[in-house]
Every structure is written in structure tokens, then in C-alpha cells.
PDB file of C-alpha atoms in Angstrom:
ATOM      1  CA  MET F 155     -15.888  14.885 -13.222  1.00 55.00           C
ATOM      2  CA  SER F 156     -12.386  16.314 -13.219  1.00 72.00           C
ATOM      3  CA  ILE F 157     -10.942  13.244 -14.924  1.00 89.00           C
ATOM      4  CA  ALA F 158     -11.902  11.858 -18.330  1.00 92.00           C
ATOM      5  CA  SER F 159     -11.440   8.331 -19.647  1.00 93.00           C
ATOM      6  CA  THR F 160      -9.091   9.701 -22.320  1.00 96.00           C
ATOM      7  CA  ASP F 161      -6.781  11.460 -19.834  1.00 97.00           C
ATOM      8  CA  ARG F 162      -3.163  10.358 -19.633  1.00 98.00           C
ATOM      9  CA  ILE F 163      -2.598   8.642 -16.282  1.00 98.00           C
ATOM     10  CA  TYR F 164       0.831   7.587 -15.032  1.00 98.00           C
ATOM     11  CA  VAL F 165       0.822   4.670 -12.570  1.00 98.00           C
ATOM     12  CA  ALA F 166       4.201   4.617 -10.833  1.00 98.00           C
ATOM     13  CA  GLY F 167       5.023   1.142  -9.537  1.00 97.00           C
ATOM     14  CA  HIS F 168       2.570  -0.668 -11.806  1.00 97.00           C
ATOM     15  CA  ARG F 169       4.140  -4.092 -11.222  1.00 95.00           C
ATOM     16  CA  GLY F 170       3.745  -3.995  -7.453  1.00 94.00           C
ATOM     17  CA  LEU F 171       0.830  -5.143  -5.342  1.00 95.00           C
ATOM     18  CA  ALA F 172      -0.856  -1.727  -5.192  1.00 97.00           C
ATOM     19  CA  GLY F 173       0.177  -0.505  -8.631  1.00 97.00           C
ATOM     20  CA  SER F 174      -0.974  -3.593 -10.503  1.00 97.00           C
ATOM     21  CA  ALA F 175      -4.362  -3.368  -8.776  1.00 98.00           C
ATOM     22  CA  LEU F 176      -4.656   0.281  -9.814  1.00 98.00           C
ATOM     23  CA  VAL F 177      -3.923  -0.628 -13.434  1.00 98.00           C
ATOM     24  CA  ARG F 178      -6.563  -3.386 -13.375  1.00 98.00           C
ATOM     25  CA  ARG F 179      -9.171  -1.050 -11.887  1.00 98.00           C
ATOM     26  CA  LEU F 180      -8.448   1.810 -14.277  1.00 98.00           C
ATOM     27  CA  ARG F 181      -8.623  -0.449 -17.329  1.00 98.00           C
ATOM     28  CA  ALA F 182     -11.845  -2.017 -16.081  1.00 97.00           C
ATOM     29  CA  GLY F 183     -13.254   1.500 -15.747  1.00 96.00           C
ATOM     30  CA  GLY F 184     -12.452   2.401 -19.348  1.00 96.00           C
ATOM     31  CA  PHE F 185      -9.197   4.292 -18.733  1.00 96.00           C
ATOM     32  CA  GLU F 186      -6.933   2.994 -21.482  1.00 91.00           C
ATOM     33  CA  ASN F 187      -4.529   5.913 -21.839  1.00 97.00           C
ATOM     34  CA  LEU F 188      -2.249   4.629 -19.103  1.00 98.00           C
ATOM     35  CA  ILE F 189       1.468   5.294 -18.858  1.00 98.00           C
ATOM     36  CA  VAL F 190       3.695   2.700 -17.178  1.00 98.00           C
ATOM     37  CA  ARG F 191       7.419   2.062 -17.008  1.00 98.00           C
ATOM     38  CA  ILE F 192       9.374  -0.907 -15.690  1.00 96.00           C
ATOM     39  CA  HIS F 193      12.326  -0.274 -13.409  1.00 94.00           C
ATOM     40  CA  ASP F 194      14.876  -0.979 -16.164  1.00 95.00           C
ATOM     41  CA  ASP F 195      13.377   1.819 -18.283  1.00 97.00           C
ATOM     42  CA  LEU F 196      12.885   4.418 -15.525  1.00 98.00           C
ATOM     43  CA  GLU F 197      14.868   4.617 -12.296  1.00 98.00           C
ATOM     44  CA  LEU F 198      12.655   6.705 -10.027  1.00 98.00           C
ATOM     45  CA  THR F 199      15.478   7.455  -7.589  1.00 98.00           C
ATOM     46  CA  ASP F 200      17.318   9.252 -10.436  1.00 98.00           C
ATOM     47  CA  PRO F 201      16.079  12.877 -10.576  1.00 98.00           C
ATOM     48  CA  ALA F 202      17.369  13.504 -14.088  1.00 98.00           C
ATOM     49  CA  ALA F 203      15.660  10.392 -15.457  1.00 98.00           C
ATOM     50  CA  VAL F 204      12.372  11.309 -13.781  1.00 98.00           C
ATOM     51  CA  ARG F 205      12.569  14.844 -15.178  1.00 98.00           C
ATOM     52  CA  ARG F 206      13.139  13.546 -18.713  1.00 98.00           C
ATOM     53  CA  PHE F 207      10.202  11.155 -18.343  1.00 98.00           C
ATOM     54  CA  PHE F 208       7.729  13.837 -17.249  1.00 98.00           C
ATOM     55  CA  GLU F 209       8.914  16.297 -19.879  1.00 98.00           C
ATOM     56  CA  ALA F 210       8.421  13.670 -22.596  1.00 98.00           C
ATOM     57  CA  GLU F 211       5.181  12.028 -21.446  1.00 98.00           C
ATOM     58  CA  ARG F 212       3.268  14.916 -19.806  1.00 98.00           C
ATOM     59  CA  PRO F 213       0.740  12.823 -17.840  1.00 98.00           C
ATOM     60  CA  GLN F 214      -2.370  14.632 -16.618  1.00 98.00           C
ATOM     61  CA  HIS F 215      -2.736  12.518 -13.484  1.00 98.00           C
ATOM     62  CA  VAL F 216      -0.331  10.453 -11.378  1.00 98.00           C
ATOM     63  CA  LEU F 217      -0.909   7.539  -9.021  1.00 98.00           C
ATOM     64  CA  LEU F 218       2.289   7.223  -6.990  1.00 98.00           C
ATOM     65  CA  ALA F 219       2.351   3.602  -5.801  1.00 98.00           C
ATOM     66  CA  ALA F 220       6.085   3.032  -6.331  1.00 98.00           C
ATOM     67  CA  ALA F 221       7.935   2.387  -3.071  1.00 96.00           C
ATOM     68  CA  LYS F 222      10.367   0.128  -1.303  1.00 94.00           C
ATOM     69  CA  VAL F 223       8.160  -1.967   0.974  1.00 89.00           C
ATOM     70  CA  GLY F 224       8.553  -4.943   3.284  1.00 85.00           C
ATOM     71  CA  GLY F 225       7.547  -6.594   6.527  1.00 81.00           C
ATOM     72  CA  ILE F 226       8.959  -6.319  10.042  1.00 81.00           C
ATOM     73  CA  LEU F 227      12.195  -8.182   9.261  1.00 84.00           C
ATOM     74  CA  ALA F 228      13.024  -6.135   6.169  1.00 86.00           C
ATOM     75  CA  ASN F 229      12.137  -2.803   7.797  1.00 89.00           C
ATOM     76  CA  ASP F 230      14.066  -3.594  10.950  1.00 89.00           C
ATOM     77  CA  THR F 231      17.243  -4.765   9.197  1.00 93.00           C
ATOM     78  CA  LEU F 232      17.374  -2.336   6.233  1.00 94.00           C
ATOM     79  CA  PRO F 233      16.210   1.048   7.607  1.00 96.00           C
ATOM     80  CA  ALA F 234      18.762   3.028   5.579  1.00 97.00           C
ATOM     81  CA  GLU F 235      17.481   1.588   2.287  1.00 96.00           C
ATOM     82  CA  PHE F 236      13.858   2.132   3.274  1.00 96.00           C
ATOM     83  CA  ILE F 237      14.242   5.813   4.118  1.00 98.00           C
ATOM     84  CA  ARG F 238      16.697   6.669   1.334  1.00 98.00           C
ATOM     85  CA  GLU F 239      14.881   4.999  -1.548  1.00 98.00           C
ATOM     86  CA  ASN F 240      11.399   6.106  -0.537  1.00 98.00           C
ATOM     87  CA  LEU F 241      12.437   9.715   0.043  1.00 98.00           C
ATOM     88  CA  ALA F 242      14.161   9.777  -3.348  1.00 98.00           C
ATOM     89  CA  ILE F 243      11.259   8.215  -5.268  1.00 98.00           C
ATOM     90  CA  GLN F 244       8.538  10.437  -3.855  1.00 98.00           C
ATOM     91  CA  THR F 245      10.636  13.628  -3.965  1.00 98.00           C
ATOM     92  CA  ASN F 246      11.473  13.142  -7.636  1.00 98.00           C
ATOM     93  CA  VAL F 247       7.979  12.141  -8.757  1.00 98.00           C
ATOM     94  CA  ILE F 248       6.060  14.785  -6.791  1.00 98.00           C
ATOM     95  CA  HIS F 249       8.363  17.626  -7.833  1.00 98.00           C
ATOM     96  CA  GLU F 250       8.478  16.668 -11.512  1.00 98.00           C
ATOM     97  CA  ALA F 251       4.720  16.102 -11.558  1.00 98.00           C
ATOM     98  CA  TRP F 252       4.288  19.697 -10.425  1.00 98.00           C
ATOM     99  CA  ARG F 253       6.819  20.983 -12.972  1.00 98.00           C
ATOM    100  CA  ALA F 254       5.007  19.121 -15.750  1.00 98.00           C
ATOM    101  CA  GLY F 255       1.614  20.556 -14.803  1.00 98.00           C
ATOM    102  CA  VAL F 256       0.028  17.332 -13.549  1.00 98.00           C
ATOM    103  CA  ARG F 257      -3.558  18.092 -12.527  1.00 97.00           C
ATOM    104  CA  ARG F 258      -4.046  15.456  -9.851  1.00 97.00           C
ATOM    105  CA  LEU F 259      -1.678  13.190  -7.940  1.00 98.00           C
ATOM    106  CA  LEU F 260      -2.489  10.523  -5.370  1.00 98.00           C
ATOM    107  CA  PHE F 261       0.398   9.583  -3.105  1.00 98.00           C
ATOM    108  CA  LEU F 262      -0.019   6.120  -1.546  1.00 98.00           C
ATOM    109  CA  GLY F 263       1.377   5.693   1.929  1.00 94.00           C
ATOM    110  CA  SER F 264       0.693   3.187   4.692  1.00 93.00           C
ATOM    111  CA  SER F 265      -1.146   2.948   7.991  1.00 92.00           C
ATOM    112  CA  CYS F 266       2.246   2.563   9.723  1.00 91.00           C
ATOM    113  CA  ILE F 267       2.569   6.370   9.642  1.00 95.00           C
ATOM    114  CA  TYR F 268       0.492   6.604  12.807  1.00 96.00           C
ATOM    115  CA  PRO F 269       1.933   6.496  16.352  1.00 95.00           C
ATOM    116  CA  ARG F 270       2.694   3.050  17.763  1.00 92.00           C
ATOM    117  CA  ASP F 271       0.218   3.442  20.633  1.00 92.00           C
ATOM    118  CA  CYS F 272      -2.341   5.432  18.671  1.00 94.00           C
ATOM    119  CA  PRO F 273      -5.987   5.553  19.863  1.00 96.00           C
ATOM    120  CA  GLN F 274      -8.138   3.121  17.897  1.00 96.00           C
ATOM    121  CA  PRO F 275      -9.528   3.396  15.307  1.00 97.00           C
ATOM    122  CA  MET F 276      -6.851   5.733  13.942  1.00 97.00           C
ATOM    123  CA  LYS F 277      -8.205   9.015  12.633  1.00 98.00           C
ATOM    124  CA  GLU F 278      -6.259  11.102  10.144  1.00 98.00           C
ATOM    125  CA  GLU F 279      -5.903  13.827  12.776  1.00 97.00           C
ATOM    126  CA  TYR F 280      -3.821  11.483  14.988  1.00 98.00           C
ATOM    127  CA  LEU F 281      -0.826  11.829  12.668  1.00 98.00           C
ATOM    128  CA  LEU F 282       2.311  13.037  14.518  1.00 97.00           C
ATOM    129  CA  THR F 283       0.706  12.831  17.968  1.00 97.00           C
ATOM    130  CA  GLY F 284       3.104  10.208  19.396  1.00 97.00           C
ATOM    131  CA  PRO F 285       6.206   8.041  18.857  1.00 96.00           C
ATOM    132  CA  LEU F 286       6.319   5.655  15.892  1.00 95.00           C
ATOM    133  CA  GLU F 287       6.807   1.885  15.965  1.00 91.00           C
ATOM    134  CA  PRO F 288      10.635   1.479  16.115  1.00 92.00           C
ATOM    135  CA  THR F 289      10.809  -1.459  13.689  1.00 90.00           C
ATOM    136  CA  ASN F 290       9.425   0.555  10.744  1.00 91.00           C
ATOM    137  CA  ARG F 291      10.166   4.133  11.795  1.00 96.00           C
ATOM    138  CA  ALA F 292      12.450   4.849   8.822  1.00 97.00           C
ATOM    139  CA  TYR F 293       9.771   3.819   6.308  1.00 96.00           C
ATOM    140  CA  ALA F 294       7.038   5.659   8.212  1.00 96.00           C
ATOM    141  CA  LEU F 295       9.057   8.872   8.368  1.00 98.00           C
ATOM    142  CA  ALA F 296       9.639   8.740   4.622  1.00 98.00           C
ATOM    143  CA  LYS F 297       5.902   8.398   4.032  1.00 97.00           C
ATOM    144  CA  ILE F 298       5.128  11.213   6.461  1.00 98.00           C
ATOM    145  CA  ALA F 299       7.554  13.385   4.502  1.00 98.00           C
ATOM    146  CA  GLY F 300       5.629  12.507   1.325  1.00 98.00           C
ATOM    147  CA  ILE F 301       2.352  13.576   2.932  1.00 98.00           C
ATOM    148  CA  GLU F 302       3.877  16.902   3.928  1.00 98.00           C
ATOM    149  CA  MET F 303       5.409  17.371   0.474  1.00 98.00           C
ATOM    150  CA  CYS F 304       2.050  16.889  -1.229  1.00 98.00           C
ATOM    151  CA  ALA F 305       0.457  19.289   1.258  1.00 97.00           C
ATOM    152  CA  ALA F 306       3.211  21.864   0.710  1.00 98.00           C
ATOM    153  CA  TYR F 307       2.900  21.803  -3.086  1.00 98.00           C
ATOM    154  CA  SER F 308      -0.873  22.065  -2.781  1.00 97.00           C
ATOM    155  CA  ARG F 309      -0.680  24.974  -0.347  1.00 96.00           C
ATOM    156  CA  GLN F 310       2.079  26.914  -2.113  1.00 97.00           C
ATOM    157  CA  HIS F 311       1.383  26.091  -5.761  1.00 97.00           C
ATOM    158  CA  GLY F 312      -2.315  25.148  -5.810  1.00 96.00           C
ATOM    159  CA  ALA F 313      -1.528  21.591  -6.936  1.00 97.00           C
ATOM    160  CA  GLN F 314      -4.183  18.931  -6.386  1.00 97.00           C
ATOM    161  CA  PHE F 315      -1.746  16.498  -4.772  1.00 98.00           C
ATOM    162  CA  LEU F 316      -3.478  14.347  -2.151  1.00 98.00           C
ATOM    163  CA  SER F 317      -2.215  11.556   0.125  1.00 98.00           C
ATOM    164  CA  VAL F 318      -4.091   8.331   0.786  1.00 98.00           C
ATOM    165  CA  MET F 319      -3.100   5.867   3.492  1.00 97.00           C
ATOM    166  CA  PRO F 320      -4.132   2.271   2.780  1.00 97.00           C
ATOM    167  CA  THR F 321      -4.231  -0.306   5.544  1.00 96.00           C
ATOM    168  CA  ASN F 322      -2.346  -3.623   5.171  1.00 94.00           C
ATOM    169  CA  LEU F 323      -2.872  -4.780   1.587  1.00 96.00           C
ATOM    170  CA  TYR F 324      -2.800  -8.252   0.076  1.00 97.00           C
ATOM    171  CA  GLY F 325      -3.783  -9.818  -3.230  1.00 97.00           C
ATOM    172  CA  PRO F 326      -2.441 -10.682  -6.706  1.00 94.00           C
ATOM    173  CA  GLY F 327       1.158  -9.624  -7.212  1.00 91.00           C
ATOM    174  CA  ASP F 328       2.055  -9.920  -3.534  1.00 94.00           C
ATOM    175  CA  ASN F 329       5.545 -10.690  -2.261  1.00 92.00           C
ATOM    176  CA  TYR F 330       5.962 -14.162  -0.737  1.00 94.00           C
ATOM    177  CA  ASP F 331       9.683 -13.945   0.067  1.00 91.00           C
ATOM    178  CA  LEU F 332       9.918 -14.768   3.776  1.00 88.00           C
ATOM    179  CA  GLN F 333      12.827 -12.342   4.206  1.00 85.00           C
ATOM    180  CA  SER F 334      10.876  -9.307   3.011  1.00 81.00           C
ATOM    181  CA  SER F 335       7.157 -10.122   2.887  1.00 86.00           C
ATOM    182  CA  HIS F 336       4.327  -8.802   5.030  1.00 87.00           C
ATOM    183  CA  VAL F 337       2.492 -11.000   7.500  1.00 93.00           C
ATOM    184  CA  LEU F 338      -0.399 -12.266   5.346  1.00 96.00           C
ATOM    185  CA  PRO F 339       1.586 -13.442   2.292  1.00 96.00           C
ATOM    186  CA  ALA F 340       4.202 -14.860   4.664  1.00 95.00           C
ATOM    187  CA  LEU F 341       1.506 -16.928   6.388  1.00 97.00           C
ATOM    188  CA  ILE F 342       0.160 -18.142   3.029  1.00 98.00           C
ATOM    189  CA  ARG F 343       3.594 -19.376   2.025  1.00 97.00           C
ATOM    190  CA  LYS F 344       4.354 -20.876   5.436  1.00 97.00           C
ATOM    191  CA  ALA F 345       1.013 -22.688   5.527  1.00 98.00           C
ATOM    192  CA  HIS F 346       1.493 -24.015   2.012  1.00 97.00           C
ATOM    193  CA  ASP F 347       5.036 -25.210   2.707  1.00 97.00           C
ATOM    194  CA  ALA F 348       4.008 -26.793   6.021  1.00 97.00           C
ATOM    195  CA  LYS F 349       1.168 -28.605   4.253  1.00 97.00           C
ATOM    196  CA  ALA F 350       3.489 -29.792   1.470  1.00 96.00           C
ATOM    197  CA  ARG F 351       6.028 -31.110   3.980  1.00 97.00           C
ATOM    198  CA  GLY F 352       3.407 -32.757   6.166  1.00 97.00           C
ATOM    199  CA  ASP F 353       4.402 -30.706   9.220  1.00 98.00           C
ATOM    200  CA  ASP F 354       2.347 -31.036  12.372  1.00 97.00           C
ATOM    201  CA  ALA F 355       2.611 -27.320  13.227  1.00 97.00           C
ATOM    202  CA  LEU F 356       2.757 -23.914  11.541  1.00 97.00           C
ATOM    203  CA  VAL F 357       5.190 -21.471  13.166  1.00 96.00           C
ATOM    204  CA  VAL F 358       3.833 -17.919  13.488  1.00 97.00           C
ATOM    205  CA  TRP F 359       5.949 -14.947  14.558  1.00 92.00           C
ATOM    206  CA  GLY F 360       5.102 -13.255  17.859  1.00 95.00           C
ATOM    207  CA  THR F 361       2.365 -13.901  20.386  1.00 97.00           C
ATOM    208  CA  GLY F 362      -0.562 -13.868  17.963  1.00 97.00           C
ATOM    209  CA  THR F 363      -2.300 -11.134  19.972  1.00 97.00           C
ATOM    210  CA  PRO F 364      -1.673  -7.980  17.840  1.00 95.00           C
ATOM    211  CA  ARG F 365      -4.671  -6.906  15.805  1.00 95.00           C
ATOM    212  CA  ARG F 366      -4.424  -5.995  12.135  1.00 96.00           C
ATOM    213  CA  GLU F 367      -6.766  -4.715   9.452  1.00 97.00           C
ATOM    214  CA  PHE F 368      -6.425  -6.043   5.900  1.00 98.00           C
ATOM    215  CA  LEU F 369      -7.798  -4.895   2.567  1.00 98.00           C
ATOM    216  CA  PHE F 370      -7.805  -6.732  -0.755  1.00 98.00           C
ATOM    217  CA  SER F 371      -5.661  -4.764  -3.212  1.00 98.00           C
ATOM    218  CA  ASP F 372      -8.414  -4.435  -5.820  1.00 98.00           C
ATOM    219  CA  ASP F 373     -10.704  -2.881  -3.205  1.00 98.00           C
ATOM    220  CA  MET F 374      -7.956  -0.368  -2.398  1.00 98.00           C
ATOM    221  CA  ALA F 375      -7.640   0.467  -6.090  1.00 98.00           C
ATOM    222  CA  ASP F 376     -11.397   0.951  -6.362  1.00 98.00           C
ATOM    223  CA  ALA F 377     -11.300   3.459  -3.487  1.00 98.00           C
ATOM    224  CA  CYS F 378      -8.370   5.336  -5.062  1.00 98.00           C
ATOM    225  CA  VAL F 379     -10.137   5.650  -8.418  1.00 97.00           C
ATOM    226  CA  ALA F 380     -13.292   6.873  -6.663  1.00 97.00           C
ATOM    227  CA  ILE F 381     -11.219   9.595  -4.975  1.00 97.00           C
ATOM    228  CA  LEU F 382      -9.370  10.478  -8.181  1.00 96.00           C
ATOM    229  CA  LYS F 383     -12.711  10.937  -9.994  1.00 95.00           C
ATOM    230  CA  LEU F 384     -14.191  13.294  -7.400  1.00 95.00           C
ATOM    231  CA  PRO F 385     -15.470  16.668  -8.616  1.00 94.00           C
ATOM    232  CA  ASP F 386     -13.200  19.562  -7.714  1.00 93.00           C
ATOM    233  CA  ALA F 387     -15.287  20.529  -4.682  1.00 93.00           C
ATOM    234  CA  GLY F 388     -14.962  17.082  -3.108  1.00 93.00           C
ATOM    235  CA  PHE F 389     -11.290  16.676  -3.974  1.00 95.00           C
ATOM    236  CA  ASN F 390     -10.412  20.127  -2.687  1.00 94.00           C
ATOM    237  CA  SER F 391     -12.284  19.564   0.575  1.00 94.00           C
ATOM    238  CA  ALA F 392      -9.951  16.634   1.266  1.00 95.00           C
ATOM    239  CA  LEU F 393      -6.950  18.815   0.429  1.00 95.00           C
ATOM    240  CA  GLN F 394      -8.117  21.412   2.956  1.00 94.00           C
ATOM    241  CA  ALA F 395      -8.389  18.906   5.809  1.00 94.00           C
ATOM    242  CA  GLN F 396      -5.736  18.865   8.513  1.00 93.00           C
ATOM    243  CA  PRO F 397      -3.792  16.783   7.733  1.00 95.00           C
ATOM    244  CA  PRO F 398      -4.728  16.464   4.021  1.00 96.00           C
ATOM    245  CA  LEU F 399      -4.900  12.685   3.767  1.00 96.00           C
ATOM    246  CA  ILE F 400      -7.524   9.954   3.514  1.00 98.00           C
ATOM    247  CA  ASN F 401      -7.460   6.573   5.242  1.00 98.00           C
ATOM    248  CA  ILE F 402      -8.312   3.595   3.015  1.00 98.00           C
ATOM    249  CA  GLY F 403      -9.402   0.439   4.803  1.00 98.00           C
ATOM    250  CA  CYS F 404     -12.368  -1.720   5.720  1.00 97.00           C
ATOM    251  CA  GLY F 405     -12.760  -0.619   9.352  1.00 96.00           C
ATOM    252  CA  VAL F 406     -12.566  -4.180  10.729  1.00 97.00           C
ATOM    253  CA  ASP F 407      -9.556  -5.997  12.215  1.00 97.00           C
ATOM    254  CA  LEU F 408      -8.619  -9.417  13.606  1.00 97.00           C
ATOM    255  CA  THR F 409      -5.812 -10.896  15.686  1.00 98.00           C
ATOM    256  CA  ILE F 410      -2.756 -12.482  14.086  1.00 97.00           C
ATOM    257  CA  ARG F 411      -3.920 -15.778  15.605  1.00 98.00           C
ATOM    258  CA  GLU F 412      -7.305 -15.426  13.906  1.00 98.00           C
ATOM    259  CA  LEU F 413      -5.566 -14.510  10.659  1.00 98.00           C
ATOM    260  CA  ALA F 414      -3.296 -17.563  10.852  1.00 98.00           C
ATOM    261  CA  GLU F 415      -6.305 -19.795  11.518  1.00 98.00           C
ATOM    262  CA  LEU F 416      -8.119 -18.336   8.494  1.00 98.00           C
ATOM    263  CA  VAL F 417      -5.094 -18.744   6.213  1.00 98.00           C
ATOM    264  CA  ALA F 418      -4.584 -22.338   7.385  1.00 98.00           C
ATOM    265  CA  ARG F 419      -8.219 -23.140   6.642  1.00 98.00           C
ATOM    266  CA  VAL F 420      -8.090 -21.651   3.126  1.00 98.00           C
ATOM    267  CA  VAL F 421      -4.752 -23.309   2.299  1.00 98.00           C
ATOM    268  CA  GLY F 422      -5.866 -26.629   3.781  1.00 98.00           C
ATOM    269  CA  PHE F 423      -3.247 -26.972   6.508  1.00 98.00           C
ATOM    270  CA  ASN F 424      -4.733 -29.001   9.353  1.00 97.00           C
ATOM    271  CA  GLY F 425      -1.900 -28.904  11.882  1.00 97.00           C
ATOM    272  CA  ALA F 426      -1.487 -26.808  15.003  1.00 98.00           C
ATOM    273  CA  LEU F 427      -0.287 -23.221  15.303  1.00 98.00           C
ATOM    274  CA  ARG F 428       2.959 -22.613  17.199  1.00 98.00           C
ATOM    275  CA  PHE F 429       3.804 -19.024  18.191  1.00 98.00           C
ATOM    276  CA  ASP F 430       7.451 -17.986  18.298  1.00 97.00           C
ATOM    277  CA  THR F 431       7.382 -15.386  21.065  1.00 96.00           C
ATOM    278  CA  SER F 432      11.070 -14.597  20.558  1.00 95.00           C
ATOM    279  CA  LYS F 433      10.035 -12.691  17.414  1.00 92.00           C
ATOM    280  CA  PRO F 434       8.622  -9.139  17.564  1.00 87.00           C
ATOM    281  CA  ASP F 435       4.908  -8.400  17.545  1.00 89.00           C
ATOM    282  CA  GLY F 436       5.215  -4.889  16.120  1.00 82.00           C
ATOM    283  CA  THR F 437       2.464  -2.358  16.784  1.00 82.00           C
ATOM    284  CA  PRO F 438      -0.226  -3.752  19.138  1.00 87.00           C
ATOM    285  CA  ARG F 439      -3.128  -2.628  16.940  1.00 91.00           C
ATOM    286  CA  LYS F 440      -3.600  -0.806  13.637  1.00 91.00           C
ATOM    287  CA  LEU F 441      -7.228  -0.151  12.756  1.00 97.00           C
ATOM    288  CA  LEU F 442      -8.052   2.793  10.511  1.00 98.00           C
ATOM    289  CA  ASP F 443     -10.970   5.141  10.956  1.00 98.00           C
ATOM    290  CA  VAL F 444     -12.577   5.141   7.492  1.00 98.00           C
ATOM    291  CA  SER F 445     -15.326   7.687   8.135  1.00 97.00           C
ATOM    292  CA  TRP F 446     -14.293   9.779   5.116  1.00 96.00           C
ATOM    293  CA  LEU F 447     -14.759   6.864   2.725  1.00 96.00           C
ATOM    294  CA  LYS F 448     -18.065   5.939   4.333  1.00 97.00           C
ATOM    295  CA  ARG F 449     -19.329   9.484   3.793  1.00 95.00           C
ATOM    296  CA  LEU F 450     -18.304   9.088   0.152  1.00 95.00           C
ATOM    297  CA  GLY F 451     -20.512   5.989   0.034  1.00 96.00           C
ATOM    298  CA  TRP F 452     -17.626   3.603  -0.621  1.00 97.00           C
ATOM    299  CA  ALA F 453     -17.271   0.151   0.933  1.00 97.00           C
ATOM    300  CA  PRO F 454     -15.027  -2.858   0.138  1.00 97.00           C
ATOM    301  CA  LYS F 455     -16.485  -5.720  -1.881  1.00 97.00           C
ATOM    302  CA  VAL F 456     -14.126  -8.649  -1.165  1.00 98.00           C
ATOM    303  CA  SER F 457     -14.258 -10.586   2.131  1.00 97.00           C
ATOM    304  CA  MET F 458     -11.074 -11.778   3.820  1.00 97.00           C
ATOM    305  CA  GLU F 459     -11.761 -15.429   3.029  1.00 97.00           C
ATOM    306  CA  GLN F 460     -12.497 -14.649  -0.626  1.00 98.00           C
ATOM    307  CA  GLY F 461      -9.402 -12.473  -0.922  1.00 98.00           C
ATOM    308  CA  ILE F 462      -7.089 -15.030   0.671  1.00 98.00           C
ATOM    309  CA  ALA F 463      -8.471 -17.728  -1.632  1.00 98.00           C
ATOM    310  CA  VAL F 464      -7.743 -15.553  -4.694  1.00 97.00           C
ATOM    311  CA  SER F 465      -4.262 -14.804  -3.358  1.00 97.00           C
ATOM    312  CA  TYR F 466      -3.529 -18.471  -2.714  1.00 98.00           C
ATOM    313  CA  ARG F 467      -4.615 -19.463  -6.218  1.00 97.00           C
ATOM    314  CA  GLU F 468      -2.292 -16.837  -7.662  1.00 96.00           C
ATOM    315  CA  PHE F 469       0.520 -18.050  -5.394  1.00 96.00           C
ATOM    316  CA  LEU F 470       0.026 -21.617  -6.670  1.00 96.00           C
ATOM    317  CA  ALA F 471      -0.035 -20.444 -10.299  1.00 95.00           C
ATOM    318  CA  ARG F 472       3.237 -18.591  -9.788  1.00 91.00           C
ATOM    319  CA  ARG F 473       4.801 -21.630  -8.143  1.00 89.00           C
ATOM    320  CA  GLU F 474       3.731 -23.789 -11.084  1.00 87.00           C
ATOM    321  CA  VAL F 475       5.352 -21.377 -13.559  1.00 84.00           C
ATOM    322  CA  GLN F 476       8.562 -21.247 -11.496  1.00 82.00           C
ATOM    323  CA  THR F 477       8.661 -25.036 -11.263  1.00 81.00           C
ATOM    324  CA  ALA F 478       8.132 -25.416 -15.013  1.00 80.00           C
ATOM    325  CA  ALA F 479      10.959 -22.954 -15.698  1.00 71.00           C
TER     326      ALA F 479
END
């Protein structure tokens, strides 16, 4: 393997949904030499601060999960913040990782990089073949720039910097703020609040017809670690693909209506679903082609119902702590 359990690994964004899952998976796999920094100690949009960090710490591998993320509402109302902050974070980290001699870097993007009306399931080769979804175009363009930056540093400098594109993630550490959350955590919170209030209906944005794929965050982390641990031949074959990126998902999707029904069942909300068709649906369908991972022999372990139940328990525990405070 090209990575040892004693190697120094920097997980950027370790407190977020993806980053915290990566830390859990690495520690469970015996990787204890992890480097993490909270936002107050390292501002990733500050190039000088990032340079000082890499010069001092000299990580051997980097998992770049730090990003400004959000759902349809946040992306649609704050496009300037989404493109500016994400471009700054990834530019600083990727460049300084190369300067510091980092051996391997995984850049985490999102399935929203693909065209709005992309053929399904979405293969890596479909990147840049059509217009993006307008509501999250700024975020998607930033992530596409990150993919190209990794590819450019690999092609010009021989760096092993690879991009991975997870599908919609959920799990421990998720964001349940209704102004900025993604659809699944938003539904968990809405269903819980509707149950607590005794409402007779749960309001769901849109028509309920768009289809989405979801992956438990710990499954995503497991796939990333499997890729990071590949022998050079396997890792380099992914770098030589066009484009050099790997989809990470489960290969199965469901409608927003079906998702809302599943969340309501897990949370214990027994009322009706009411769809607010004045709200946007977003992309009609986003299902990833995960042939590369299947060839690797990887498959997710956590079912949707199991994952939502874990997420809901963590949501309740957080609420209890906030109430006690």
C-alpha cells in the first residue's frame, strides 16, 4: 500500500458531515496520526495562514472535505459566498499541499457538478456536457474548478491529487438549520417538529417527484479510505481517466415523496404529506454511475432506514444538549 497507518494525514473540515465521518473511519482503521484544525485556529480562505500550516505540519496525505455547503435555499440566495469561499479554500489547500510535498490528496466535491439534464445514471465522462442547475451553479462551478486544479497539478507536477464526487450525504454531524440544510436533514427536523406540535400535515418543498440518491456519511468515508489506500497502479489509473474523478454513491435513488414517507415513518410522524409546489424542485434526477467503485469491490453497508434512524437519534441527542444548556 502507498499509505501507512503511521502517515500524517490532514483532514480539512473535520467537524463537518463528511470530514467527521472521515476522521471516524481513519481512526477505526488504525490511522491515529491525524492532523485537524478548527476554524478559529486555521482560516482556510487565508493563503498566508494555509501556507504557514503546511510548512509547519508537513502532512503526507490530505483529505479536503472543507467547504461552504448548503441546500437549495442557501445556494440560490448566497451564490457569491458559495463560489468565493469554495474557490479560496480549495485553491489554498491544493496549492500548499503541492508545495509541501503531499503525496496524495483527495478533493471531495458533489454530484451537483453534473449537467442539470444529465443522462442517468451520471457517468464521470458526462462532466461539462451541458448546462448546470441554476440554483446551485456557483457552488458547482467552484467544485468543477477544484477538479480541474487537481488534474492540472497531477498532469504538470506529477502530484497524486484525485477528485471524488459523493452523492447526497447524510448522517452524524449534519446541518438541521432549515435556512441552509439539505433536503434529508431538513425533512428530519420538519417531521420531528410537526410531530412535537401535533400537526396534521408535513409540508415538503416542491412536487415530490424529483429523484435523489443518498449515502450515509460513514459509507462515503469508507469508500474514500479505500481509494486513498490503493496501490500506486490503481490510484494512478484513476488519475489518468478523463476526467480524473470518481463517483461515490450507492447507485440507487428514490423520489422526494418516497424519502419524506420514509423519514416520517422513522421519526414517527403519522400525519399527511403536503407538497408546496411554489418552491423549486431543483434538478429532476441525480443518480451516480458507480461502476468504478463496483470494480474496486466496494459497496455501502448502511441502508437508508438504518442511516436515517442513526441520524434522528443524533438529532435528538443534540436537541437534548441544547435544551439543557
